[in-house]
Short mmCIF file of C-alpha atoms in Angstrom, two decimals:
data_model
loop_
_atom_site.label_atom_id
_atom_site.label_comp_id
_atom_site.label_asym_id
_atom_site.label_seq_id
_atom_site.Cartn_x
_atom_site.Cartn_y
_atom_site.Cartn_z
CA MET A 1 0.00 0.00 0.00
CA ALA A 2 1.39 3.39 -1.03
CA SER A 3 2.24 5.78 1.76
CA ARG A 4 1.05 9.37 1.87
CA PRO A 5 3.58 12.12 2.67
CA THR A 6 1.71 12.95 5.86
CA ASP A 7 2.12 9.32 6.94
CA LEU A 8 5.90 9.77 6.80
CA LEU A 9 6.36 13.23 8.32
CA THR A 10 4.23 15.35 10.58
CA LEU A 11 4.90 18.65 12.31
CA THR A 12 5.17 18.60 16.11
CA ARG A 13 6.32 21.20 18.61
CA GLU A 14 9.78 19.58 18.53
CA GLY A 15 9.90 19.79 14.73
CA LEU A 16 9.34 17.32 11.90
CA TYR A 17 8.56 13.82 13.21
CA CYS A 18 8.47 10.49 11.36
CA PRO A 19 5.97 8.18 13.14
CA PRO A 20 6.84 4.94 11.29
CA GLY A 21 10.55 5.50 11.99
CA ASP A 22 10.06 7.08 15.42
CA PHE A 23 12.57 9.90 14.91
CA HIS A 24 12.71 13.66 14.46
CA VAL A 25 14.68 15.60 11.85
CA ASP A 26 16.63 18.63 13.18
CA PRO A 27 14.42 18.89 16.29
CA VAL A 28 14.43 22.18 18.19
CA ARG A 29 14.07 20.43 21.58
CA PRO A 30 15.73 17.31 23.01
CA VAL A 31 14.12 14.10 21.70
CA PRO A 32 14.86 10.36 22.03
CA ARG A 33 16.05 9.96 18.41
CA ALA A 34 17.25 12.75 16.12
CA LEU A 35 18.51 12.82 12.54
CA ILE A 36 20.64 15.93 11.99
CA THR A 37 21.26 17.56 8.60
CA HIS A 38 24.25 19.73 9.59
CA GLY A 39 26.11 21.30 12.48
CA HIS A 40 24.66 24.81 12.72
CA ALA A 41 23.09 25.40 16.12
CA ASP A 42 19.57 26.05 14.82
CA HIS A 43 19.58 22.51 13.38
CA ALA A 44 21.99 20.62 15.64
CA ARG A 45 21.23 20.91 19.33
CA ALA A 46 22.67 19.07 22.31
CA GLY A 47 20.69 16.85 24.68
CA HIS A 48 19.15 14.26 22.36
CA GLY A 49 19.11 10.56 23.24
CA ALA A 50 20.43 9.05 19.98
CA VAL A 51 21.80 11.09 17.05
CA LEU A 52 22.26 9.94 13.47
CA ALA A 53 24.32 12.26 11.25
CA THR A 54 27.29 12.27 8.90
CA PRO A 55 30.68 11.65 10.54
CA GLU A 56 31.70 15.27 9.96
CA THR A 57 28.53 16.64 11.55
CA LEU A 58 29.02 14.42 14.60
CA ARG A 59 32.56 15.73 14.97
CA ILE A 60 31.38 19.32 14.59
CA MET A 61 28.76 18.80 17.31
CA ALA A 62 31.40 17.31 19.61
CA VAL A 63 33.61 20.38 19.12
CA ARG A 64 30.76 22.80 19.73
CA TYR A 65 28.98 21.05 22.60
CA GLY A 66 31.47 18.56 24.04
CA GLU A 67 31.76 14.81 23.57
CA ASP A 68 28.67 14.19 25.72
CA PHE A 69 26.31 16.18 23.46
CA CYS A 70 24.06 13.10 23.19
CA GLU A 71 23.69 9.68 24.78
CA THR A 72 24.56 7.61 21.69
CA ARG A 73 25.55 8.48 18.14
CA GLN A 74 25.65 6.70 14.79
CA GLU A 75 27.49 7.70 11.64
CA ALA A 76 25.48 7.93 8.42
CA ARG A 77 27.57 7.28 5.32
CA LEU A 78 26.43 9.17 2.23
CA GLY A 79 24.09 7.09 0.11
CA GLU A 80 23.92 4.24 2.63
CA ALA A 81 20.44 2.78 3.18
CA ILE A 82 19.60 2.75 6.89
CA ARG A 83 16.47 1.01 8.13
CA MET A 84 14.59 2.78 10.92
CA GLY A 85 11.32 1.13 11.86
CA SER A 86 9.46 0.59 8.61
CA VAL A 87 11.20 3.40 6.69
CA THR A 88 14.53 3.66 4.88
CA VAL A 89 16.65 6.78 5.23
CA ARG A 90 19.63 7.94 3.17
CA PHE A 91 21.91 10.95 3.56
CA HIS A 92 22.98 12.92 0.46
CA PRO A 93 25.30 15.97 0.15
CA ALA A 94 23.67 19.37 0.65
CA GLY A 95 26.59 21.67 -0.23
CA HIS A 96 25.91 23.95 2.74
CA VAL A 97 28.89 23.39 5.07
CA LEU A 98 31.27 20.53 5.90
CA GLY A 99 29.25 17.36 6.52
CA SER A 100 25.90 18.90 5.58
CA ALA A 101 23.36 16.46 4.19
CA GLN A 102 19.87 16.14 2.82
CA ILE A 103 17.90 13.30 4.35
CA ALA A 104 15.73 11.11 2.10
CA ILE A 105 12.95 9.20 3.87
CA GLU A 106 11.17 6.39 1.97
CA GLN A 107 8.26 4.05 2.58
CA GLY A 108 5.64 2.44 0.38
CA GLY A 109 6.81 4.07 -2.84
CA CYS A 110 6.86 7.59 -1.36
CA ARG A 111 10.12 9.50 -0.97
CA ILE A 112 10.46 12.76 0.98
CA VAL A 113 13.74 14.67 0.86
CA ASN A 114 14.46 17.10 3.68
CA SER A 115 17.18 19.35 2.31
CA GLY A 116 18.08 21.14 5.54
CA ASP A 117 20.02 24.23 4.43
CA TYR A 118 21.70 23.97 1.03
CA LYS A 119 23.45 25.79 -1.77
CA ARG A 120 24.29 25.01 -5.39
CA ALA A 121 27.31 27.31 -5.69
CA ARG A 122 30.81 25.80 -5.66
CA ASP A 123 32.49 25.55 -2.25
CA PRO A 124 36.01 24.11 -1.81
CA THR A 125 35.29 23.17 1.81
CA CYS A 126 32.43 20.68 1.31
CA LEU A 127 30.88 18.24 -1.14
CA PRO A 128 28.55 19.72 -3.78
CA PHE A 129 24.77 19.46 -3.59
CA GLU A 130 23.28 16.31 -5.08
CA VAL A 131 19.85 16.41 -6.71
CA VAL A 132 17.72 13.58 -5.30
CA PRO A 133 14.49 12.83 -7.22
CA CYS A 134 11.54 12.70 -4.85
CA ASP A 135 7.81 13.03 -4.40
CA VAL A 136 8.03 15.74 -1.74
CA PHE A 137 10.91 18.20 -1.44
CA ILE A 138 11.36 20.12 1.83
CA THR A 139 13.24 23.31 1.14
CA GLU A 140 14.46 26.32 3.05
CA ALA A 141 13.81 29.79 1.61
CA THR A 142 16.32 32.00 3.44
CA PHE A 143 16.88 34.00 0.26
CA GLY A 144 13.56 33.12 -1.32
CA LEU A 145 12.87 36.40 -3.11
CA PRO A 146 13.74 37.28 -6.74
CA VAL A 147 15.90 40.17 -5.57
CA PHE A 148 18.42 37.70 -4.15
CA ARG A 149 20.78 36.57 -6.88
CA HIS A 150 24.21 35.81 -5.44
CA PRO A 151 27.36 36.77 -7.35
CA VAL A 152 30.26 34.35 -7.81
CA ALA A 153 31.99 34.01 -4.43
CA ARG A 154 35.51 34.13 -5.90
CA ASP A 155 34.72 37.53 -7.42
CA GLU A 156 33.74 38.81 -3.97
CA VAL A 157 37.00 37.50 -2.50
CA ARG A 158 38.89 39.34 -5.26
CA LYS A 159 37.24 42.56 -4.03
CA LEU A 160 38.76 41.89 -0.62
CA LEU A 161 42.20 41.29 -2.11
CA ASP A 162 41.90 44.41 -4.27
CA SER A 163 41.17 46.44 -1.12
CA VAL A 164 44.19 44.91 0.66
CA ARG A 165 46.40 46.00 -2.25
CA LEU A 166 44.81 49.47 -2.32
CA PHE A 167 45.16 50.05 1.44
CA PRO A 168 48.26 48.05 2.46
CA GLU A 169 48.61 49.88 5.76
CA ARG A 170 45.09 49.07 7.00
CA THR A 171 43.85 45.90 8.71
CA HIS A 172 41.02 44.19 6.84
CA ILE A 173 38.61 42.67 9.35
CA VAL A 174 36.04 40.29 7.86
CA GLY A 175 33.00 39.19 9.85
CA ALA A 176 32.13 35.60 8.94
CA TYR A 177 30.16 32.89 10.69
CA ALA A 178 32.40 30.53 12.65
CA LEU A 179 31.12 27.32 11.04
CA GLY A 180 31.39 27.15 7.28
CA LYS A 181 31.60 30.73 6.09
CA ALA A 182 34.92 31.56 7.76
CA GLN A 183 36.59 28.45 6.37
CA ARG A 184 35.10 29.00 2.92
CA VAL A 185 36.50 32.54 2.80
CA MET A 186 39.94 31.23 3.85
CA ALA A 187 39.89 28.50 1.21
CA LEU A 188 38.83 30.95 -1.51
CA LEU A 189 41.60 33.35 -0.50
CA ARG A 190 44.11 30.53 -0.92
CA GLU A 191 42.67 29.66 -4.34
CA GLU A 192 43.19 33.28 -5.38
CA GLY A 193 46.87 33.05 -4.47
CA PHE A 194 46.85 34.79 -1.09
CA SER A 195 49.66 33.05 0.81
CA GLU A 196 50.15 35.31 3.82
CA PRO A 197 48.97 34.16 7.27
CA ILE A 198 45.29 34.75 7.97
CA TYR A 199 44.62 35.98 11.50
CA LEU A 200 41.70 34.58 13.46
CA HIS A 201 39.58 35.64 16.39
CA GLY A 202 39.87 33.01 19.12
CA ALA A 203 36.28 31.87 18.53
CA MET A 204 37.31 30.63 15.07
CA GLU A 205 40.16 28.36 16.14
CA LYS A 206 38.54 25.06 17.11
CA LEU A 207 36.29 24.75 14.07
CA THR A 208 39.07 25.88 11.74
CA ASP A 209 41.35 23.23 13.22
CA LEU A 210 38.60 20.65 12.64
CA TYR A 211 38.28 21.66 8.98
CA ARG A 212 42.05 21.36 8.62
CA ARG A 213 41.98 17.86 10.15
CA GLU A 214 39.26 16.96 7.62
CA GLY A 215 41.69 17.81 4.83
CA VAL A 216 40.43 21.27 3.84
CA PRO A 217 43.43 23.39 2.66
CA LEU A 218 43.32 26.62 4.66
CA GLY A 219 47.00 27.56 4.81
CA GLU A 220 48.62 29.20 7.81
CA THR A 221 46.29 30.76 10.39
CA ILE A 222 47.33 32.64 13.52
CA LYS A 223 45.22 33.47 16.55
CA VAL A 224 45.01 37.21 17.24
CA VAL A 225 46.81 38.14 20.44
CA ALA A 226 45.44 41.30 22.06
CA ALA A 227 48.82 42.96 22.47
CA GLU A 228 49.67 42.37 18.79
CA ARG A 229 46.57 44.00 17.31
CA PRO A 230 48.19 47.44 16.71
CA LYS A 231 50.91 45.71 14.65
CA LEU A 232 48.58 43.93 12.22
CA GLY A 233 48.27 46.60 9.54
CA GLY A 234 48.05 45.09 6.07
CA THR A 235 46.72 41.74 7.29
CA ILE A 236 43.39 39.95 6.88
CA VAL A 237 41.60 39.12 10.13
CA ILE A 238 38.49 36.90 10.28
CA CYS A 239 36.16 37.16 13.27
CA PRO A 240 32.54 36.47 14.29
CA PRO A 241 30.08 39.05 12.92
CA SER A 242 29.42 40.45 16.39
CA ALA A 243 33.12 41.27 16.84
CA ILE A 244 33.28 43.73 13.93
CA GLN A 245 31.19 46.19 15.93
CA ASP A 246 32.89 45.41 19.23
CA LEU A 247 35.72 47.21 21.01
CA TRP A 248 37.88 44.24 20.01
CA SER A 249 37.99 45.45 16.39
CA ARG A 250 38.99 49.04 17.21
CA LYS A 251 42.49 48.16 18.35
CA PHE A 252 43.66 47.40 14.80
CA PRO A 253 45.34 50.01 12.57
CA ASP A 254 42.63 51.99 10.70
CA PRO A 255 40.52 48.87 10.08
CA VAL A 256 38.52 48.24 6.92
CA THR A 257 35.39 46.42 8.08
CA GLY A 258 34.01 43.67 5.87
CA PHE A 259 31.17 41.20 6.29
CA ALA A 260 30.70 38.01 4.25
CA SER A 261 26.99 37.24 3.99
CA GLY A 262 24.21 36.90 1.47
CA TRP A 263 22.47 39.70 3.34
CA MET A 264 25.14 42.11 2.09
CA ARG A 265 23.10 42.26 -1.11
CA VAL A 266 20.85 44.57 0.93
CA ARG A 267 22.93 47.74 1.19
CA ALA A 268 20.81 49.07 4.04
CA ARG A 269 21.94 46.12 6.15
CA ALA A 270 25.57 46.84 5.36
CA ARG A 271 25.20 50.49 6.36
CA GLN A 272 23.32 49.54 9.52
CA LYS A 273 26.19 47.27 10.58
CA GLY A 274 28.83 49.83 9.69
CA VAL A 275 30.29 47.62 6.97
CA GLU A 276 32.70 49.37 4.64
CA LEU A 277 33.38 46.34 2.44
CA PRO A 278 30.27 44.18 1.94
CA LEU A 279 31.06 40.74 0.52
CA VAL A 280 28.02 38.95 -0.90
CA ILE A 281 29.04 35.38 -0.05
CA SER A 282 26.23 33.06 1.00
CA ASP A 283 26.06 29.44 2.08
CA HIS A 284 22.37 29.31 1.07
CA SER A 285 20.82 29.05 -2.39
CA ASP A 286 19.58 32.22 -4.04
CA TRP A 287 16.21 32.61 -5.75
CA ASP A 288 17.27 31.12 -9.08
CA ASP A 289 18.90 28.09 -7.47
CA LEU A 290 15.93 27.46 -5.17
CA CYS A 291 13.62 27.38 -8.17
CA ARG A 292 16.04 25.31 -10.27
CA THR A 293 16.45 22.76 -7.50
CA ILE A 294 12.71 22.31 -7.02
CA ARG A 295 12.29 21.69 -10.75
CA GLU A 296 15.21 19.25 -10.93
CA THR A 297 13.93 17.08 -8.07
CA GLY A 298 10.72 16.44 -10.03
CA ALA A 299 8.77 16.79 -6.78
CA GLY A 300 5.03 17.16 -7.15
CA GLU A 301 4.79 18.75 -3.72
CA VAL A 302 7.04 21.19 -1.87
CA TRP A 303 7.10 22.09 1.82
CA VAL A 304 8.90 25.31 2.77
CA THR A 305 10.41 25.29 6.25
CA HIS A 306 11.78 28.77 6.93
CA GLY A 307 12.75 32.03 5.28
CA GLN A 308 10.71 33.83 2.60
CA GLU A 309 8.09 31.09 2.54
CA ASP A 310 5.20 32.86 0.85
CA ALA A 311 7.11 33.95 -2.26
CA LEU A 312 8.43 30.47 -2.94
CA VAL A 313 5.05 28.86 -2.30
CA HIS A 314 3.49 31.29 -4.78
CA TRP A 315 6.15 30.51 -7.40
CA CYS A 316 5.51 26.78 -7.01
CA GLY A 317 1.82 27.42 -7.66
CA THR A 318 2.66 29.16 -10.94
CA GLN A 319 4.58 26.01 -11.97
CA GLY A 320 1.72 23.65 -11.15
CA ILE A 321 3.51 22.29 -8.06
CA ARG A 322 1.57 21.88 -4.82
CA ALA A 323 3.30 23.79 -2.02
CA LYS A 324 2.76 24.89 1.54
CA PRO A 325 4.68 26.78 4.22
CA LEU A 326 5.39 24.85 7.42
CA HIS A 327 5.82 27.97 9.60
CA MET A 328 8.40 26.17 11.71
CA LEU A 329 9.81 28.02 14.71
CA GLY A 330 13.34 27.80 16.07
CA TYR A 331 15.28 27.98 12.81
CA GLY A 332 17.39 31.00 12.04
CA ASP A 333 18.68 32.37 8.80
CA GLU A 334 22.06 33.45 7.56
CA GLY A 335 21.97 36.65 9.56
CA GLU A 336 20.63 35.40 12.86
CA ALA A 337 23.07 34.98 15.72
CA GLU A 338 23.57 31.80 17.67
CA PRO A 339 25.81 31.14 20.70
CA ASP A 340 28.71 28.86 19.94
CA ALA A 341 30.41 26.49 22.34
CA GLN A 342 32.54 29.30 23.76
CA GLY A 343 29.58 31.63 24.27
CA VAL A 344 30.64 33.91 21.40
CA GLU A 345 27.97 34.90 18.91
CA THR A 346 28.19 33.22 15.55
CA ALA A 347 25.53 32.40 13.02
CA ALA A 348 24.33 29.74 10.64
#
């Protein structure tokens, strides 16, 4: 007997729940069994009983929350069929950050793919997004408006390097989220030939070291020492977004303030944050890629979890695709702060 999508996933106060498999996906509260798409704190929380996630995501959670972040854990290998109750689940690359995955849930000829957060743009720090054909596609819509069309990230990094050459006496401070964005900016700088040490706020160290252990080429990085800040003219410093407006950033020589985020497309946001050098670099899909992905999955139904839900639901309707917003609470977007393991604000 064919299963209906609502037989496989239902919305509870903890988040999306699969009754026949008895598990939640990215629950916002502690649950007995959780499947986690990626390591950002609005999707990966501590305190669950059992956690199933990719090996990289499990290691990220251990760095952020400590080794006892859950009672038991299980590694999900990409593409591996895992039986849970009467359903089969598989993890597929999402292209968002290191270890990020979409989760396909199947039973009775019905396949639902929960994409988590995802992007289609190239990223040297993680595996590229994989299109998974499905009946129901669950998508985010962080940048789900036609105004959001992201430029090529390498071009944005070249703007940073051009500014460093133009103002060699000034420190260039770049706000970037501690998990994913910071390491992507570093890797892109290396691809563009920047070989000097990159200086890091202390909140960046542990996750950057993890990326390096996972084989991501980031080059030499040095932790910023308070007493050395006045001597760092001409360098690139990467820090959490909150630090660019903090007293911490004012001790550098005539700093140029940058911020790497998809929200930098909105110039008013850049001005509000006092950003002199906005870098439009996003780890989420833009409008065109959201629409392209929905079409390529062949899904006849789309559920939109968070972001600009209404616009994407409307677009689906114009394409003859059934769609609905889930109005889920507890998930942030690329500009919403989260506390990291050291209590410093970062963001997904």
